[in-house]
mmCIF file with all atom_site columns, C-alpha atoms and ligand atoms in Angstrom:
data_model
loop_
_atom_site.group_PDB
_atom_site.id
_atom_site.type_symbol
_atom_site.label_atom_id
_atom_site.label_alt_id
_atom_site.label_comp_id
_atom_site.label_asym_id
_atom_site.label_entity_id
_atom_site.label_seq_id
_atom_site.pdbx_PDB_ins_code
_atom_site.Cartn_x
_atom_site.Cartn_y
_atom_site.Cartn_z
_atom_site.occupancy
_atom_site.B_iso_or_equiv
_atom_site.pdbx_formal_charge
_atom_site.auth_seq_id
_atom_site.auth_comp_id
_atom_site.auth_asym_id
_atom_site.auth_atom_id
_atom_site.pdbx_PDB_model_num
ATOM   1   C  CA  . MET A 1 1   ? 12.487  -2.430  4.142   1.00 0.00 ? 1324 MET A CA  1
ATOM   2   C  CA  . ALA A 1 2   ? 11.807  -4.338  0.935   1.00 0.00 ? 1325 ALA A CA  1
ATOM   3   C  CA  . SER A 1 3   ? 13.492  -3.114  -2.236  1.00 0.00 ? 1326 SER A CA  1
ATOM   4   C  CA  . GLU A 1 4   ? 12.182  -2.871  -5.771  1.00 0.00 ? 1327 GLU A CA  1
ATOM   5   C  CA  . LEU A 1 5   ? 11.797  -6.242  -7.452  1.00 0.00 ? 1328 LEU A CA  1
ATOM   6   C  CA  . THR A 1 6   ? 12.541  -7.291  -11.043 1.00 0.00 ? 1329 THR A CA  1
ATOM   7   C  CA  . VAL A 1 7   ? 9.785   -5.994  -13.295 1.00 0.00 ? 1330 VAL A CA  1
ATOM   8   C  CA  . ASP A 1 8   ? 8.330   -7.626  -16.411 1.00 0.00 ? 1331 ASP A CA  1
ATOM   9   C  CA  . LEU A 1 9   ? 7.428   -4.645  -18.589 1.00 0.00 ? 1332 LEU A CA  1
ATOM   10  C  CA  . ALA A 1 10  ? 5.730   -6.883  -21.155 1.00 0.00 ? 1333 ALA A CA  1
ATOM   11  C  CA  . LYS A 1 11  ? 2.652   -6.908  -18.933 1.00 0.00 ? 1334 LYS A CA  1
ATOM   12  C  CA  . LEU A 1 12  ? 2.179   -3.232  -19.739 1.00 0.00 ? 1335 LEU A CA  1
ATOM   13  C  CA  . GLU A 1 13  ? 1.433   -3.997  -23.374 1.00 0.00 ? 1336 GLU A CA  1
ATOM   14  C  CA  . THR A 1 14  ? -2.020  -5.353  -22.523 1.00 0.00 ? 1337 THR A CA  1
ATOM   15  C  CA  . ILE A 1 15  ? -2.787  -2.168  -20.637 1.00 0.00 ? 1338 ILE A CA  1
ATOM   16  C  CA  . PHE A 1 16  ? -1.501  0.069   -23.447 1.00 0.00 ? 1339 PHE A CA  1
ATOM   17  C  CA  . ALA A 1 17  ? -3.547  -1.944  -25.962 1.00 0.00 ? 1340 ALA A CA  1
ATOM   18  C  CA  . GLN A 1 18  ? -6.663  -1.403  -23.873 1.00 0.00 ? 1341 GLN A CA  1
ATOM   19  C  CA  . TYR A 1 19  ? -6.285  2.387   -23.894 1.00 0.00 ? 1342 TYR A CA  1
ATOM   20  C  CA  . GLY A 1 20  ? -4.892  2.720   -27.403 1.00 0.00 ? 1343 GLY A CA  1
ATOM   21  C  CA  . ASP A 1 21  ? -4.123  6.263   -28.488 1.00 0.00 ? 1344 ASP A CA  1
ATOM   22  C  CA  . GLN A 1 22  ? -6.640  7.953   -26.227 1.00 0.00 ? 1345 GLN A CA  1
ATOM   23  C  CA  . THR A 1 23  ? -5.514  11.096  -24.480 1.00 0.00 ? 1346 THR A CA  1
ATOM   24  C  CA  . GLY A 1 24  ? -6.016  11.881  -20.811 1.00 0.00 ? 1347 GLY A CA  1
ATOM   25  C  CA  . VAL A 1 25  ? -5.666  8.262   -19.755 1.00 0.00 ? 1348 VAL A CA  1
ATOM   26  C  CA  . LEU A 1 26  ? -2.682  8.663   -17.430 1.00 0.00 ? 1349 LEU A CA  1
ATOM   27  C  CA  . ILE A 1 27  ? -4.591  7.954   -14.211 1.00 0.00 ? 1350 ILE A CA  1
ATOM   28  C  CA  . PRO A 1 28  ? -6.509  4.897   -15.478 1.00 0.00 ? 1351 PRO A CA  1
ATOM   29  C  CA  . VAL A 1 29  ? -3.280  3.522   -16.983 1.00 0.00 ? 1352 VAL A CA  1
ATOM   30  C  CA  . LEU A 1 30  ? -1.488  4.042   -13.651 1.00 0.00 ? 1353 LEU A CA  1
ATOM   31  C  CA  . GLN A 1 31  ? -4.372  2.334   -11.836 1.00 0.00 ? 1354 GLN A CA  1
ATOM   32  C  CA  . ALA A 1 32  ? -4.273  -0.623  -14.219 1.00 0.00 ? 1355 ALA A CA  1
ATOM   33  C  CA  . ALA A 1 33  ? -0.493  -0.872  -13.913 1.00 0.00 ? 1356 ALA A CA  1
ATOM   34  C  CA  . GLN A 1 34  ? -0.678  -0.838  -10.147 1.00 0.00 ? 1357 GLN A CA  1
ATOM   35  C  CA  . ALA A 1 35  ? -3.354  -3.531  -10.213 1.00 0.00 ? 1358 ALA A CA  1
ATOM   36  C  CA  . GLU A 1 36  ? -0.984  -5.601  -12.363 1.00 0.00 ? 1359 GLU A CA  1
ATOM   37  C  CA  . TYR A 1 37  ? 2.259   -5.064  -10.421 1.00 0.00 ? 1360 TYR A CA  1
ATOM   38  C  CA  . GLY A 1 38  ? 0.911   -4.342  -6.938  1.00 0.00 ? 1361 GLY A CA  1
ATOM   39  C  CA  . TYR A 1 39  ? 2.762   -1.013  -6.933  1.00 0.00 ? 1362 TYR A CA  1
ATOM   40  C  CA  . LEU A 1 40  ? 4.355   1.343   -9.459  1.00 0.00 ? 1363 LEU A CA  1
ATOM   41  C  CA  . PRO A 1 41  ? 8.047   0.533   -10.009 1.00 0.00 ? 1364 PRO A CA  1
ATOM   42  C  CA  . SER A 1 42  ? 10.204  3.307   -11.485 1.00 0.00 ? 1365 SER A CA  1
ATOM   43  C  CA  . ALA A 1 43  ? 10.726  1.290   -14.697 1.00 0.00 ? 1366 ALA A CA  1
ATOM   44  C  CA  . VAL A 1 44  ? 6.952   1.069   -15.156 1.00 0.00 ? 1367 VAL A CA  1
ATOM   45  C  CA  . LEU A 1 45  ? 6.536   4.808   -14.630 1.00 0.00 ? 1368 LEU A CA  1
ATOM   46  C  CA  . SER A 1 46  ? 9.227   5.507   -17.220 1.00 0.00 ? 1369 SER A CA  1
ATOM   47  C  CA  . ALA A 1 47  ? 7.580   3.163   -19.732 1.00 0.00 ? 1370 ALA A CA  1
ATOM   48  C  CA  . ILE A 1 48  ? 4.182   4.779   -19.173 1.00 0.00 ? 1371 ILE A CA  1
ATOM   49  C  CA  . ALA A 1 49  ? 5.622   8.283   -19.563 1.00 0.00 ? 1372 ALA A CA  1
ATOM   50  C  CA  . GLU A 1 50  ? 7.286   7.287   -22.816 1.00 0.00 ? 1373 GLU A CA  1
ATOM   51  C  CA  . ARG A 1 51  ? 4.256   5.505   -24.282 1.00 0.00 ? 1374 ARG A CA  1
ATOM   52  C  CA  . LEU A 1 52  ? 1.757   8.215   -23.354 1.00 0.00 ? 1375 LEU A CA  1
ATOM   53  C  CA  . ALA A 1 53  ? 4.212   10.979  -24.343 1.00 0.00 ? 1376 ALA A CA  1
ATOM   54  C  CA  . VAL A 1 54  ? 3.826   12.580  -20.924 1.00 0.00 ? 1377 VAL A CA  1
ATOM   55  C  CA  . PRO A 1 55  ? 6.835   14.090  -19.087 1.00 0.00 ? 1378 PRO A CA  1
ATOM   56  C  CA  . LEU A 1 56  ? 8.142   11.696  -16.428 1.00 0.00 ? 1379 LEU A CA  1
ATOM   57  C  CA  . SER A 1 57  ? 8.006   14.559  -13.919 1.00 0.00 ? 1380 SER A CA  1
ATOM   58  C  CA  . GLN A 1 58  ? 4.272   14.843  -14.556 1.00 0.00 ? 1381 GLN A CA  1
ATOM   59  C  CA  . VAL A 1 59  ? 3.805   11.097  -14.013 1.00 0.00 ? 1382 VAL A CA  1
ATOM   60  C  CA  . TYR A 1 60  ? 5.637   11.312  -10.683 1.00 0.00 ? 1383 TYR A CA  1
ATOM   61  C  CA  . GLY A 1 61  ? 3.606   14.390  -9.813  1.00 0.00 ? 1384 GLY A CA  1
ATOM   62  C  CA  . VAL A 1 62  ? 0.360   12.447  -10.252 1.00 0.00 ? 1385 VAL A CA  1
ATOM   63  C  CA  . VAL A 1 63  ? 1.619   9.354   -8.429  1.00 0.00 ? 1386 VAL A CA  1
ATOM   64  C  CA  . THR A 1 64  ? 2.838   11.301  -5.421  1.00 0.00 ? 1387 THR A CA  1
ATOM   65  C  CA  . PHE A 1 65  ? -0.284  13.476  -5.288  1.00 0.00 ? 1388 PHE A CA  1
ATOM   66  C  CA  . TYR A 1 66  ? -2.808  10.653  -5.037  1.00 0.00 ? 1389 TYR A CA  1
ATOM   67  C  CA  . SER A 1 67  ? -2.584  8.423   -1.961  1.00 0.00 ? 1390 SER A CA  1
ATOM   68  C  CA  . GLN A 1 68  ? -4.003  5.500   -3.959  1.00 0.00 ? 1391 GLN A CA  1
ATOM   69  C  CA  . PHE A 1 69  ? -0.663  5.037   -5.735  1.00 0.00 ? 1392 PHE A CA  1
ATOM   70  C  CA  . TYR A 1 70  ? 2.345   3.238   -4.248  1.00 0.00 ? 1393 TYR A CA  1
ATOM   71  C  CA  . LEU A 1 71  ? 5.964   3.638   -5.317  1.00 0.00 ? 1394 LEU A CA  1
ATOM   72  C  CA  . ASN A 1 72  ? 7.216   0.710   -3.237  1.00 0.00 ? 1395 ASN A CA  1
ATOM   73  C  CA  . PRO A 1 73  ? 6.257   -2.958  -3.141  1.00 0.00 ? 1396 PRO A CA  1
ATOM   74  C  CA  . ARG A 1 74  ? 3.558   -3.785  -0.634  1.00 0.00 ? 1397 ARG A CA  1
ATOM   75  C  CA  . GLY A 1 75  ? 3.160   -6.838  1.516   1.00 0.00 ? 1398 GLY A CA  1
ATOM   76  C  CA  . ARG A 1 76  ? 0.656   -9.635  0.972   1.00 0.00 ? 1399 ARG A CA  1
ATOM   77  C  CA  . HIS A 1 77  ? -1.152  -8.219  3.992   1.00 0.00 ? 1400 HIS A CA  1
ATOM   78  C  CA  . VAL A 1 78  ? -1.644  -4.488  4.417   1.00 0.00 ? 1401 VAL A CA  1
ATOM   79  C  CA  . ILE A 1 79  ? -2.372  -3.187  7.898   1.00 0.00 ? 1402 ILE A CA  1
ATOM   80  C  CA  . ARG A 1 80  ? -3.545  0.414   8.092   1.00 0.00 ? 1403 ARG A CA  1
ATOM   81  C  CA  . CYS A 1 81  ? -3.811  1.931   11.566  1.00 0.00 ? 1404 CYS A CA  1
ATOM   82  C  CA  . CYS A 1 82  ? -5.890  5.077   11.912  1.00 0.00 ? 1405 CYS A CA  1
ATOM   83  C  CA  . ASP A 1 83  ? -4.188  7.769   13.955  1.00 0.00 ? 1406 ASP A CA  1
ATOM   84  C  CA  . GLY A 1 84  ? -6.790  10.467  13.508  1.00 0.00 ? 1407 GLY A CA  1
ATOM   85  C  CA  . THR A 1 85  ? -7.747  12.316  16.679  1.00 0.00 ? 1408 THR A CA  1
ATOM   86  C  CA  . ALA A 1 86  ? -10.467 9.927   17.898  1.00 0.00 ? 1409 ALA A CA  1
ATOM   87  C  CA  . CYS A 1 87  ? -8.324  6.852   17.288  1.00 0.00 ? 1410 CYS A CA  1
ATOM   88  C  CA  . HIS A 1 88  ? -5.178  8.474   18.656  1.00 0.00 ? 1411 HIS A CA  1
ATOM   89  C  CA  . VAL A 1 89  ? -6.736  9.266   22.037  1.00 0.00 ? 1412 VAL A CA  1
ATOM   90  C  CA  . ARG A 1 90  ? -8.176  5.758   22.238  1.00 0.00 ? 1413 ARG A CA  1
ATOM   91  C  CA  . GLY A 1 91  ? -4.902  3.953   21.802  1.00 0.00 ? 1414 GLY A CA  1
ATOM   92  C  CA  . THR A 1 92  ? -3.548  3.874   18.240  1.00 0.00 ? 1415 THR A CA  1
ATOM   93  C  CA  . PRO A 1 93  ? 0.048   4.743   19.314  1.00 0.00 ? 1416 PRO A CA  1
ATOM   94  C  CA  . LYS A 1 94  ? 0.210   1.595   21.459  1.00 0.00 ? 1417 LYS A CA  1
ATOM   95  C  CA  . ILE A 1 95  ? -1.253  -0.514  18.645  1.00 0.00 ? 1418 ILE A CA  1
ATOM   96  C  CA  . VAL A 1 96  ? 1.309   0.805   16.163  1.00 0.00 ? 1419 VAL A CA  1
ATOM   97  C  CA  . GLU A 1 97  ? 4.131   0.294   18.658  1.00 0.00 ? 1420 GLU A CA  1
ATOM   98  C  CA  . ALA A 1 98  ? 3.064   -3.312  19.282  1.00 0.00 ? 1421 ALA A CA  1
ATOM   99  C  CA  . LEU A 1 99  ? 2.880   -4.026  15.542  1.00 0.00 ? 1422 LEU A CA  1
ATOM   100 C  CA  . GLU A 1 100 ? 6.230   -2.355  14.847  1.00 0.00 ? 1423 GLU A CA  1
ATOM   101 C  CA  . ASN A 1 101 ? 7.904   -4.378  17.585  1.00 0.00 ? 1424 ASN A CA  1
ATOM   102 C  CA  . HIS A 1 102 ? 6.291   -7.621  16.509  1.00 0.00 ? 1425 HIS A CA  1
ATOM   103 C  CA  . LEU A 1 103 ? 6.927   -7.224  12.780  1.00 0.00 ? 1426 LEU A CA  1
ATOM   104 C  CA  . GLY A 1 104 ? 10.359  -5.627  13.149  1.00 0.00 ? 1427 GLY A CA  1
ATOM   105 C  CA  . ILE A 1 105 ? 9.512   -2.696  10.869  1.00 0.00 ? 1428 ILE A CA  1
ATOM   106 C  CA  . ARG A 1 106 ? 8.456   0.918   11.277  1.00 0.00 ? 1429 ARG A CA  1
ATOM   107 C  CA  . ALA A 1 107 ? 5.140   2.329   10.094  1.00 0.00 ? 1430 ALA A CA  1
ATOM   108 C  CA  . GLY A 1 108 ? 5.374   2.932   6.349   1.00 0.00 ? 1431 GLY A CA  1
ATOM   109 C  CA  . GLU A 1 109 ? 7.575   -0.123  5.782   1.00 0.00 ? 1432 GLU A CA  1
ATOM   110 C  CA  . THR A 1 110 ? 7.155   -3.660  4.484   1.00 0.00 ? 1433 THR A CA  1
ATOM   111 C  CA  . THR A 1 111 ? 8.691   -6.758  6.030   1.00 0.00 ? 1434 THR A CA  1
ATOM   112 C  CA  . ASP A 1 112 ? 11.588  -8.276  4.085   1.00 0.00 ? 1435 ASP A CA  1
ATOM   113 C  CA  . ASP A 1 113 ? 9.569   -11.436 3.409   1.00 0.00 ? 1436 ASP A CA  1
ATOM   114 C  CA  . MET A 1 114 ? 6.852   -9.238  1.819   1.00 0.00 ? 1437 MET A CA  1
ATOM   115 C  CA  . ALA A 1 115 ? 4.261   -10.585 4.238   1.00 0.00 ? 1438 ALA A CA  1
ATOM   116 C  CA  . TYR A 1 116 ? 3.194   -7.297  5.850   1.00 0.00 ? 1439 TYR A CA  1
ATOM   117 C  CA  . THR A 1 117 ? 2.999   -3.614  5.080   1.00 0.00 ? 1440 THR A CA  1
ATOM   118 C  CA  . LEU A 1 118 ? 2.234   -1.382  8.057   1.00 0.00 ? 1441 LEU A CA  1
ATOM   119 C  CA  . GLU A 1 119 ? 0.748   2.045   7.424   1.00 0.00 ? 1442 GLU A CA  1
ATOM   120 C  CA  . VAL A 1 120 ? -0.603  4.885   9.540   1.00 0.00 ? 1443 VAL A CA  1
ATOM   121 C  CA  . VAL A 1 121 ? -3.512  6.828   8.058   1.00 0.00 ? 1444 VAL A CA  1
ATOM   122 C  CA  . TYR A 1 122 ? -5.573  9.734   9.337   1.00 0.00 ? 1445 TYR A CA  1
ATOM   123 C  CA  . CYS A 1 123 ? -9.311  9.318   9.944   1.00 0.00 ? 1446 CYS A CA  1
ATOM   124 C  CA  . LEU A 1 124 ? -11.027 6.581   8.027   1.00 0.00 ? 1447 LEU A CA  1
ATOM   125 C  CA  . GLY A 1 125 ? -14.436 8.075   8.737   1.00 0.00 ? 1448 GLY A CA  1
ATOM   126 C  CA  . SER A 1 126 ? -15.352 5.457   11.337  1.00 0.00 ? 1449 SER A CA  1
ATOM   127 C  CA  . CYS A 1 127 ? -14.478 7.429   14.466  1.00 0.00 ? 1450 CYS A CA  1
ATOM   128 C  CA  . ALA A 1 128 ? -17.285 5.850   16.506  1.00 0.00 ? 1451 ALA A CA  1
ATOM   129 C  CA  . LEU A 1 129 ? -15.373 2.558   16.240  1.00 0.00 ? 1452 LEU A CA  1
ATOM   130 C  CA  . ALA A 1 130 ? -12.049 4.046   17.409  1.00 0.00 ? 1453 ALA A CA  1
ATOM   131 C  CA  . PRO A 1 131 ? -9.401  2.860   17.497  1.00 0.00 ? 1454 PRO A CA  1
ATOM   132 C  CA  . VAL A 1 132 ? -9.779  1.566   13.948  1.00 0.00 ? 1455 VAL A CA  1
ATOM   133 C  CA  . VAL A 1 133 ? -7.426  -0.696  11.993  1.00 0.00 ? 1456 VAL A CA  1
ATOM   134 C  CA  . VAL A 1 134 ? -8.038  -1.904  8.442   1.00 0.00 ? 1457 VAL A CA  1
ATOM   135 C  CA  . VAL A 1 135 ? -6.552  -5.309  7.709   1.00 0.00 ? 1458 VAL A CA  1
ATOM   136 C  CA  . ASP A 1 136 ? -6.533  -6.298  4.041   1.00 0.00 ? 1459 ASP A CA  1
ATOM   137 C  CA  . GLY A 1 137 ? -9.507  -4.026  3.435   1.00 0.00 ? 1460 GLY A CA  1
ATOM   138 C  CA  . THR A 1 138 ? -11.547 -5.230  6.424   1.00 0.00 ? 1461 THR A CA  1
ATOM   139 C  CA  . VAL A 1 139 ? -12.375 -2.539  8.988   1.00 0.00 ? 1462 VAL A CA  1
ATOM   140 C  CA  . MET A 1 140 ? -11.866 -3.549  12.607  1.00 0.00 ? 1463 MET A CA  1
ATOM   141 C  CA  . GLY A 1 141 ? -13.067 -1.322  15.463  1.00 0.00 ? 1464 GLY A CA  1
ATOM   142 C  CA  . GLY A 1 142 ? -12.267 -1.197  19.155  1.00 0.00 ? 1465 GLY A CA  1
ATOM   143 C  CA  . VAL A 1 143 ? -8.852  -2.675  18.434  1.00 0.00 ? 1466 VAL A CA  1
ATOM   144 C  CA  . THR A 1 144 ? -6.285  -3.400  21.144  1.00 0.00 ? 1467 THR A CA  1
ATOM   145 C  CA  . PRO A 1 145 ? -2.598  -4.298  20.745  1.00 0.00 ? 1468 PRO A CA  1
ATOM   146 C  CA  . GLU A 1 146 ? -3.349  -7.819  22.017  1.00 0.00 ? 1469 GLU A CA  1
ATOM   147 C  CA  . ARG A 1 147 ? -6.125  -8.288  19.473  1.00 0.00 ? 1470 ARG A CA  1
ATOM   148 C  CA  . MET A 1 148 ? -3.876  -7.129  16.640  1.00 0.00 ? 1471 MET A CA  1
ATOM   149 C  CA  . LEU A 1 149 ? -1.159  -9.596  17.600  1.00 0.00 ? 1472 LEU A CA  1
ATOM   150 C  CA  . LYS A 1 150 ? -3.785  -12.359 17.485  1.00 0.00 ? 1473 LYS A CA  1
ATOM   151 C  CA  . VAL A 1 151 ? -4.827  -11.176 14.018  1.00 0.00 ? 1474 VAL A CA  1
ATOM   152 C  CA  . ILE A 1 152 ? -1.191  -11.341 12.897  1.00 0.00 ? 1475 ILE A CA  1
ATOM   153 C  CA  . ALA A 1 153 ? -0.847  -14.850 14.346  1.00 0.00 ? 1476 ALA A CA  1
ATOM   154 C  CA  . SER A 1 154 ? -3.952  -15.897 12.470  1.00 0.00 ? 1477 SER A CA  1
ATOM   155 C  CA  . LEU A 1 155 ? -2.681  -14.405 9.180   1.00 0.00 ? 1478 LEU A CA  1
ATOM   156 C  CA  . ASP A 1 156 ? 0.682   -16.099 9.724   1.00 0.00 ? 1479 ASP A CA  1
ATOM   157 C  CA  . GLY A 1 157 ? -1.164  -19.382 10.197  1.00 0.00 ? 1480 GLY A CA  1
ATOM   158 C  CA  . ALA A 1 158 ? -3.246  -18.836 7.055   1.00 0.00 ? 1481 ALA A CA  1
ATOM   159 C  CA  . ASP A 1 159 ? -0.064  -18.124 5.076   1.00 0.00 ? 1482 ASP A CA  1
ATOM   160 C  CA  . GLY A 1 160 ? 1.605   -21.201 6.513   1.00 0.00 ? 1483 GLY A CA  1
ATOM   161 C  CA  . ALA A 1 161 ? 4.629   -19.216 7.672   1.00 0.00 ? 1484 ALA A CA  1
ATOM   162 C  CA  . GLY A 1 162 ? 5.664   -16.761 10.333  1.00 0.00 ? 1485 GLY A CA  1
ATOM   163 C  CA  . ALA A 1 163 ? 6.685   -13.204 9.608   1.00 0.00 ? 1486 ALA A CA  1
ATOM   164 C  CA  . GLY A 1 164 ? 8.689   -10.414 11.028  1.00 0.00 ? 1487 GLY A CA  1
ATOM   165 C  CA  . ALA A 1 165 ? 11.353  -10.418 13.724  1.00 0.00 ? 1488 ALA A CA  1
HETATM 166 S  S1  . FES B 2 .   ? -10.057 9.171   13.739  1.00 0.00 ? 828  FES B S1  1
HETATM 167 FE FE1 . FES B 2 .   ? -9.878  7.065   13.262  1.00 0.00 ? 828  FES B FE1 1
HETATM 168 S  S2  . FES B 2 .   ? -11.663 6.721   12.058  1.00 0.00 ? 828  FES B S2  1
HETATM 169 FE FE2 . FES B 2 .   ? -11.755 8.839   12.483  1.00 0.00 ? 828  FES B FE2 1
#
């Protein structure tokens, strides 16, 4: 699993300047910081807590409550497999297993080369298309393990490099 990378905190200054001394801006500041860094490193959370004069425990409370926030670096490609009931009975476990074996990671992890993050989510609201996988924000329905491995091969080709084990 990928570890936290070196963080340039200077990038936060633009975000702080945008929100000035307003109160109640924790969530928009966190969203802007995540857009800047791709995730929310611990050093960034500490800097935000200090600047906004909010307890660090409260910042972590918000970040861990909302699924939109990420505490770990994410891959260039994010694959989200739905394992809600409809998708589960139509084959998600085999899709996840195929992706885990191919990428050499477990669901919830990112490959060491930062190419892929694999996630399992629960009902994306497109049950009629089950099993559903979202690849870089694009919803794919009726997915099979074989189709997913072709998608990975195509993304590898687009990146100009292979990934995973
Ligand atoms: S269960 Fe997968 S979209 Fe609803």
